[in-house]
GROMACS .gro file of C-alpha atoms in nm:
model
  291
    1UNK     CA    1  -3.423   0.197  -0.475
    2UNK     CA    2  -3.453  -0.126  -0.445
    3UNK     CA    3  -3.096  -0.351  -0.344
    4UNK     CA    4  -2.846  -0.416  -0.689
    5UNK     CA    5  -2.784  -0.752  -0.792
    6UNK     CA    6  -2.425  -0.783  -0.787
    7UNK     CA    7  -2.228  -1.043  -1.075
    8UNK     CA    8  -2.086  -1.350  -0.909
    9UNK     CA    9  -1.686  -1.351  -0.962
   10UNK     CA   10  -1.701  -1.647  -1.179
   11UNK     CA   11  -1.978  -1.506  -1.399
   12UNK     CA   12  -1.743  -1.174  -1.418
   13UNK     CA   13  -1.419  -1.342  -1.497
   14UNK     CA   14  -1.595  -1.574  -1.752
   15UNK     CA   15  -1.675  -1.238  -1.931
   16UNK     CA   16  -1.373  -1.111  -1.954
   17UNK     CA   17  -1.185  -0.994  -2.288
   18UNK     CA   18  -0.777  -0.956  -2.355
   19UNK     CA   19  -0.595  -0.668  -2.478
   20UNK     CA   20  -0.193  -0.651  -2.498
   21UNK     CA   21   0.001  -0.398  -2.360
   22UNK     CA   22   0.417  -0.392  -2.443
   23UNK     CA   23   0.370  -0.734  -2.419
   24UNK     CA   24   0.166  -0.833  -2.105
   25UNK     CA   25  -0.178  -0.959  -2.143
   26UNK     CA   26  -0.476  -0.768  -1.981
   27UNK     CA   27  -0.789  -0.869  -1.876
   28UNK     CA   28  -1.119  -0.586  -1.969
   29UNK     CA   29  -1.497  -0.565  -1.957
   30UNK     CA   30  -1.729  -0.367  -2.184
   31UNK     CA   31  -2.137  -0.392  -2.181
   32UNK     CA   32  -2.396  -0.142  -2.282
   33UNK     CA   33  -2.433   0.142  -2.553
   34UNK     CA   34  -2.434   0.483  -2.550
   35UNK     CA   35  -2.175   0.717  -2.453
   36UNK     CA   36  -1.869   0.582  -2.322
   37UNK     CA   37  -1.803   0.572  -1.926
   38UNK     CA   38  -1.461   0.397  -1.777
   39UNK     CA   39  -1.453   0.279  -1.451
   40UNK     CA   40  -1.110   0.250  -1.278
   41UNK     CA   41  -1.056   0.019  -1.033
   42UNK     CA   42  -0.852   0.090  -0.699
   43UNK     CA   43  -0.601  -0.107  -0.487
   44UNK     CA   44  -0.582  -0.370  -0.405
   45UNK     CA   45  -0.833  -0.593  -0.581
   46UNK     CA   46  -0.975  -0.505  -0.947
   47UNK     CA   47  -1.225  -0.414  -1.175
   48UNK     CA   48  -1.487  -0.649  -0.986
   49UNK     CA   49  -1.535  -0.363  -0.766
   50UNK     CA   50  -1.795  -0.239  -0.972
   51UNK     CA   51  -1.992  -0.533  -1.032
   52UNK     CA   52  -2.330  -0.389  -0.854
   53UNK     CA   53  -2.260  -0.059  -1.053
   54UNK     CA   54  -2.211  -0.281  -1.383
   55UNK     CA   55  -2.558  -0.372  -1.518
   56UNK     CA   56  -2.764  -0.081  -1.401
   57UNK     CA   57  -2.449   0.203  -1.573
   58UNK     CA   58  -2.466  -0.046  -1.846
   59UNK     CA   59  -2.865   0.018  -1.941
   60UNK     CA   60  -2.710   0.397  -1.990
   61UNK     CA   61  -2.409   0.360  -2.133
   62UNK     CA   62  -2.096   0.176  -2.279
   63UNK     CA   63  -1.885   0.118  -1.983
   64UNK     CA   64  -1.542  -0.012  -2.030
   65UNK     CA   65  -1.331  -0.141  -1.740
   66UNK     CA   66  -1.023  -0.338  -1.705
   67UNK     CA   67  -0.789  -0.484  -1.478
   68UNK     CA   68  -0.468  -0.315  -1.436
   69UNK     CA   69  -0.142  -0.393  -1.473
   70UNK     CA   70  -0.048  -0.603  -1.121
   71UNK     CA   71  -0.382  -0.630  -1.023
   72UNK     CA   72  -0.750  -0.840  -1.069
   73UNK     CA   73  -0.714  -1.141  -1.359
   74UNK     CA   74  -0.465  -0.948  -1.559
   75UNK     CA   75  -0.050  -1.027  -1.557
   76UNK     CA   76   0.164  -0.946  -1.271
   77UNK     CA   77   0.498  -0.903  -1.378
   78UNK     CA   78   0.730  -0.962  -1.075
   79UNK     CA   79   1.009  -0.702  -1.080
   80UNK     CA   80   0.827  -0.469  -1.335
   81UNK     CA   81   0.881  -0.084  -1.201
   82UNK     CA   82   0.465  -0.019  -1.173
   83UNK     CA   83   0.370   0.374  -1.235
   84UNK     CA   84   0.056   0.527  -1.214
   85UNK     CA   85   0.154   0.690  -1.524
   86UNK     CA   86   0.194   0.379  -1.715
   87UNK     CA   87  -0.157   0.297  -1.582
   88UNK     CA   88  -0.297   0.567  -1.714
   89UNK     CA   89  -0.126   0.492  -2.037
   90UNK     CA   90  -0.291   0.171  -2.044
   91UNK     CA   91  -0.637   0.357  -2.012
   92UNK     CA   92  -0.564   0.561  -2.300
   93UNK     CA   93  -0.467   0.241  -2.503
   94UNK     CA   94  -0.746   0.051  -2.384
   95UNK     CA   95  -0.967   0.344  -2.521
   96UNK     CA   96  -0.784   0.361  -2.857
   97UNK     CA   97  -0.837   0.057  -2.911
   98UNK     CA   98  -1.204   0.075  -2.875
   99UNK     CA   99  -1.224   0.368  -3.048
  100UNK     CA  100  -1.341   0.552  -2.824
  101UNK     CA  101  -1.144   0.886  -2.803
  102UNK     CA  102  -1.410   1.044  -2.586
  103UNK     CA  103  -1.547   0.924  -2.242
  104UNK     CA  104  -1.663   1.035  -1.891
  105UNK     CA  105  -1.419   0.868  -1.638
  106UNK     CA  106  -1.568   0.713  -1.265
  107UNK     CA  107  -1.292   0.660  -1.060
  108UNK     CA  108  -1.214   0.479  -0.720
  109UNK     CA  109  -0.922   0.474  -0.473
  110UNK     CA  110  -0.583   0.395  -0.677
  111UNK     CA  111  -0.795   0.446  -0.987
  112UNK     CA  112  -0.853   0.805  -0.875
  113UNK     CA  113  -0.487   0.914  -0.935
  114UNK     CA  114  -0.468   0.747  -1.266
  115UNK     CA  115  -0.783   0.972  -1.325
  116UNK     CA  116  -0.611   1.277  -1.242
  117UNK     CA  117  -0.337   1.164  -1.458
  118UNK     CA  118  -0.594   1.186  -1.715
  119UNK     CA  119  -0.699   1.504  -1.629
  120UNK     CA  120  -0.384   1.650  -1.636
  121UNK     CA  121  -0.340   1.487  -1.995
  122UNK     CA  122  -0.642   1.658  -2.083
  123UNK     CA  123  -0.530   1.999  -2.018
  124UNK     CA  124  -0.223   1.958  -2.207
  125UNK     CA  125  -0.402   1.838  -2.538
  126UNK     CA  126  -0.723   1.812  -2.671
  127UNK     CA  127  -0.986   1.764  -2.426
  128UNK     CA  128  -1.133   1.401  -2.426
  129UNK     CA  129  -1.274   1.362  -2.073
  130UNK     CA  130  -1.660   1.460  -2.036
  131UNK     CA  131  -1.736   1.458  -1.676
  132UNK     CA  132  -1.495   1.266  -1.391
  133UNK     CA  133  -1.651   1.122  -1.025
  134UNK     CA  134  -1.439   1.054  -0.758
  135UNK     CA  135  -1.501   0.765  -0.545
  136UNK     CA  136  -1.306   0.787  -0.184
  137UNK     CA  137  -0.934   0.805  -0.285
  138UNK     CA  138  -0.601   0.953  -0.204
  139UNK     CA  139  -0.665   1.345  -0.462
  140UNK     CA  140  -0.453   1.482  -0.183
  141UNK     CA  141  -0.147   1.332  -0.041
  142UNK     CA  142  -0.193   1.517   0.269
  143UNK     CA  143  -0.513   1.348   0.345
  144UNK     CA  144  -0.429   1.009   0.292
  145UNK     CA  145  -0.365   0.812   0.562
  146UNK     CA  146  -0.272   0.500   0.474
  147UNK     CA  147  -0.313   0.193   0.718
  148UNK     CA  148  -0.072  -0.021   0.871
  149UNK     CA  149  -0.070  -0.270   0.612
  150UNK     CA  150   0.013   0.004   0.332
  151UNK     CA  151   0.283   0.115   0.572
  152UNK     CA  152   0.479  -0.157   0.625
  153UNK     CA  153   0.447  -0.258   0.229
  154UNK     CA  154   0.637   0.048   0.159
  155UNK     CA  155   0.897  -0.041   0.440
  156UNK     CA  156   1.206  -0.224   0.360
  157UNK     CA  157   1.052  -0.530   0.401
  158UNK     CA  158   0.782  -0.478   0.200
  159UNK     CA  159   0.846  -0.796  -0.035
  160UNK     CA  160   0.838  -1.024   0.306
  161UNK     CA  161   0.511  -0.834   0.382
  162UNK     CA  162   0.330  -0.895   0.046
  163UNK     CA  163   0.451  -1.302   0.018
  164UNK     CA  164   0.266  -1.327   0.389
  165UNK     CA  165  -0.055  -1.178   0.279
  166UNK     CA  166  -0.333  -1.386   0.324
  167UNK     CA  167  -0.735  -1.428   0.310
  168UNK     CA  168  -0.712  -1.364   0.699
  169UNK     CA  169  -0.524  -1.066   0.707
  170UNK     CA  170  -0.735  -0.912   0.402
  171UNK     CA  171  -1.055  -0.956   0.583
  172UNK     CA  172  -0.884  -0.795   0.889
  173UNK     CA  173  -0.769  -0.488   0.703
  174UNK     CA  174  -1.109  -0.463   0.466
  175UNK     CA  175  -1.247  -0.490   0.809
  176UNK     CA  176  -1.093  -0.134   0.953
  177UNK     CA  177  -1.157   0.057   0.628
  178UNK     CA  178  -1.565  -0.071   0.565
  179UNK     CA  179  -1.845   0.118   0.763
  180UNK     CA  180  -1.956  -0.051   1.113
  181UNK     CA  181  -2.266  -0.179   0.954
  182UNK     CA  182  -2.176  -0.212   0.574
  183UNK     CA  183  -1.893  -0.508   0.638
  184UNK     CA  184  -1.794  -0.737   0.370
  185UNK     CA  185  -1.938  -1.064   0.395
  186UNK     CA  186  -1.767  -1.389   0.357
  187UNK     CA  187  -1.843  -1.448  -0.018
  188UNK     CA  188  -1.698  -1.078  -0.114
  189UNK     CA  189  -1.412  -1.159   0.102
  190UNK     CA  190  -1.364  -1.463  -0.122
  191UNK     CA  191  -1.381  -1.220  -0.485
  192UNK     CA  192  -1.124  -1.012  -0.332
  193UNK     CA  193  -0.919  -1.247  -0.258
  194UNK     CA  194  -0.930  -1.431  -0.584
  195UNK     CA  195  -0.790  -1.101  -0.760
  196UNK     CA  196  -0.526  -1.052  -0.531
  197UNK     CA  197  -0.426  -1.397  -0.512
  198UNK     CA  198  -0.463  -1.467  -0.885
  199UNK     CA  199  -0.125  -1.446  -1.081
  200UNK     CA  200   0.046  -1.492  -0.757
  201UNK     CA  201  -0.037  -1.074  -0.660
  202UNK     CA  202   0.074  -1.104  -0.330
  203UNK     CA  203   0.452  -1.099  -0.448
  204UNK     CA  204   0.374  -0.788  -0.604
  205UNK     CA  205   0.197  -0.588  -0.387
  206UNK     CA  206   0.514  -0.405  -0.221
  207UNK     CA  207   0.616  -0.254  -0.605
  208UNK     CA  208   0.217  -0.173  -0.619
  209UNK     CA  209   0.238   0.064  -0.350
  210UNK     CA  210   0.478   0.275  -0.482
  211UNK     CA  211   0.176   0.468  -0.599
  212UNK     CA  212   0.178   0.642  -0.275
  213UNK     CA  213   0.480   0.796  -0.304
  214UNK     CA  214   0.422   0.889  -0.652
  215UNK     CA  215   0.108   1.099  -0.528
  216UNK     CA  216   0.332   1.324  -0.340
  217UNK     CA  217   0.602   1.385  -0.665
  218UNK     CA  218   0.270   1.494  -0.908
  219UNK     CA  219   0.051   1.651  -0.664
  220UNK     CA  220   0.122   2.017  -0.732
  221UNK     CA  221   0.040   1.864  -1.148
  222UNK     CA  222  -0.279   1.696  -1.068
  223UNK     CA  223  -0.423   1.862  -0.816
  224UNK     CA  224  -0.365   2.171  -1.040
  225UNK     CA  225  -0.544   2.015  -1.308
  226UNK     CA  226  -0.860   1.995  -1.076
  227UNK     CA  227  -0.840   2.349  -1.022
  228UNK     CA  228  -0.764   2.405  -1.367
  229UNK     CA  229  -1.024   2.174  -1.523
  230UNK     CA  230  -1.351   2.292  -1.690
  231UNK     CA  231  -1.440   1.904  -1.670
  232UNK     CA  232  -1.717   1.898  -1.451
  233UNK     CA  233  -1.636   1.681  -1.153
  234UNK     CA  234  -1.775   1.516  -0.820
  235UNK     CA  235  -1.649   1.332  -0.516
  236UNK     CA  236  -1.899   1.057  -0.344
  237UNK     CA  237  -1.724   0.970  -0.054
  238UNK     CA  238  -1.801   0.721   0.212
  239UNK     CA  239  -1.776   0.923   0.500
  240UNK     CA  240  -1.633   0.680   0.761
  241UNK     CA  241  -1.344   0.579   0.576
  242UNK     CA  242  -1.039   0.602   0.776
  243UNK     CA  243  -0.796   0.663   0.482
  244UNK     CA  244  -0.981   0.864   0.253
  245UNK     CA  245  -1.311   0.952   0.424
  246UNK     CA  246  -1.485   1.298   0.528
  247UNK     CA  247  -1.145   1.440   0.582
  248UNK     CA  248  -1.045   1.411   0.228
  249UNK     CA  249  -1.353   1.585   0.123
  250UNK     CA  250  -1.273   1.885   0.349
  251UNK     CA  251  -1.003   1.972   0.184
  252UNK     CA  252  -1.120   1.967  -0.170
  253UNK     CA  253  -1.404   2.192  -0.031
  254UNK     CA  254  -1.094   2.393   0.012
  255UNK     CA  255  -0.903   2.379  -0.286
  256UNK     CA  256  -1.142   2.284  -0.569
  257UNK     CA  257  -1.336   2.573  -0.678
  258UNK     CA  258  -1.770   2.533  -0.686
  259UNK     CA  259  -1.666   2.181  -0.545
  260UNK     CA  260  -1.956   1.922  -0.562
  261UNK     CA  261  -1.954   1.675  -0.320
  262UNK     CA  262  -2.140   1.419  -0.181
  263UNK     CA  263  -2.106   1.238   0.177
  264UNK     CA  264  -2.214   0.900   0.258
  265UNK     CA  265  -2.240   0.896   0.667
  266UNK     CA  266  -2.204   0.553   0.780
  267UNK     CA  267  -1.999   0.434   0.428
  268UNK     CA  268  -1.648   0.357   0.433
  269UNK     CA  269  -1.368   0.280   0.201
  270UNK     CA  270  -1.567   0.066  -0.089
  271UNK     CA  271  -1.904   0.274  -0.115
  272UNK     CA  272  -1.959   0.106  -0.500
  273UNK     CA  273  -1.938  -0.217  -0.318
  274UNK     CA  274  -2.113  -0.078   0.053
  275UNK     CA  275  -2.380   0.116  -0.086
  276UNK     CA  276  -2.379   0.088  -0.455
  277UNK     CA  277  -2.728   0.239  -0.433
  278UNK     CA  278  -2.654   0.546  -0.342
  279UNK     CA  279  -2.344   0.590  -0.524
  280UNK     CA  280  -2.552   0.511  -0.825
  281UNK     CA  281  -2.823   0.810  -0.771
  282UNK     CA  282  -2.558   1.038  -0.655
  283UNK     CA  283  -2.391   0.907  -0.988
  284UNK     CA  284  -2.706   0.957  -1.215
  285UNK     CA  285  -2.807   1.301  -1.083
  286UNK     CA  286  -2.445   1.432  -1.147
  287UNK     CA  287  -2.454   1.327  -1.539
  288UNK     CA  288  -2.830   1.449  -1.602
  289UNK     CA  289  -2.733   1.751  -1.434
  290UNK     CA  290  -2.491   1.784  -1.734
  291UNK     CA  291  -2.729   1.695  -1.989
   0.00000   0.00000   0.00000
């Protein structure tokens, strides 16, 4: 497969649309027909992410994305109480909104507990999800292992922390958590920096991480719902991610029943952005597979 042409930040944020949610104004993408598939962003940068996986998912389907609350081109409320719950209610109003009460779900880091939010949702109600992918992401909380930076945001001086994040210090974490030989290069380091920085993020990012403590209160909820689930899933994990890599997908081997998997060797922590490739095949084989 030949290498994706990604969508220049400017080109992506010129194309965004607004929604309003209890009163803060969101920023979303939609291209493509077909049946609806929502991509979910992680932490800390935005729906971007996806912006190799955006044109070739959209000659297959409708796919929706937005930013979420705190993060990307969309408001960052500074002393708002951020919940992966109310992210997930977003989603679901995004959707509605749309009218689009059915939808597969691909998923990435933060965006991977809002998923299994969904999931969970699912089980209680009507089922609306089709099929859900993982991208690497914190499913259990006993896996995760967050880096330094993470860390000391949930310290008590996070808010000191976040107000001293800069362009330097991303590219030194992104750095860590990106294979050896799949680094970000300058210009990416740029577009993730622009989403963070946008909205002055960086004053927000200690009540963002909250999320990881969060993951420990609903695991027994969500990671139930993944045993539960008749939705099929899959993981595609960058294997040499530090936080979330081959580790993580060890132990869903272990607790998610007929677990499909798939292991990039050599990917790390962004494998839409380090190898968008094969996350798209992987991607594509799982939902024929289903057809």
């Amino acid at each position: 497969m030949d290498r994706l042409a990604g969508i220049a930040l400017a080109d992506w944020r010129a194309q965004a649309r607004e929604f309003e949610f209890r009163g803060h104004q969101l920023r979303y993408w939609e291209a493509g027909q077909g049946e609806p598939l929502l991509l979910i962003h992680g932490f800390p940068s935005g729906s971007w992410d996806w912006h190799y996986l955006w044109q070739p998912l959209a000659e297959r389907y409708r796919v929706i994305a937005c930013d979420m609350l705190g993060f990307g081109f969309s408001a960052k409320p500074r002393g708002h109480a951020y919940s992966l719950l109310e992210q997930a209610d977003i989603q679901q109003h995004l959707l509605q909104t749309l009218g689009e009460p059915h939808y597969h779900i691909l998923a990435h880091d933060y965006g991977d507990s809002v998923a299994q939010e969904l999931l969970a949702r699912d089980l209680e109600g009507e089922r609306r999800i089709g099929s859900l992918c993982f991208l690497n992401g914190g499913l259990f909380p006993e896996t995760h292992r967050p880096v330094l930076l993470q860390k000391l945001l949930m310290s008590p001086i996070g808010f000191l922390i976040g107000r001293r994040f800069s362009r330097e210090r991303l590219a030194a974490n992104f750095g860590k958590v990106f294979g050896a030989d799949t680094q970000p290069d300058e210009q990416e380091l740029d577009a993730f920096w622009a989403m963070i920085e946008t909205n002055n993020g960086p004053a927000v990012m200690h009540r963002l991480i909250g999320y990881m403590a969060e993951r420990r209160v609903h695991r027994e909820r969500w990671v139930g719902a993944m045993q539960r689930t008749s939705v099929p899933l899959r993981v595609i994990d960058g294997a040499a991610d530090p936080i979330s890599g081959a580790h993580m997908v060890a132990r869903y081997r272990e607790l998610i029943p007929q677990p499909d998997t798939m292991l990039l060797e050599g990917i790390g922590h962004y494998p839409q952005v380090e190898a968008p490739e094969q996350v798209l095949a992987g991607y594509l084989a799982f939902r024929d597979r289903l057809n």
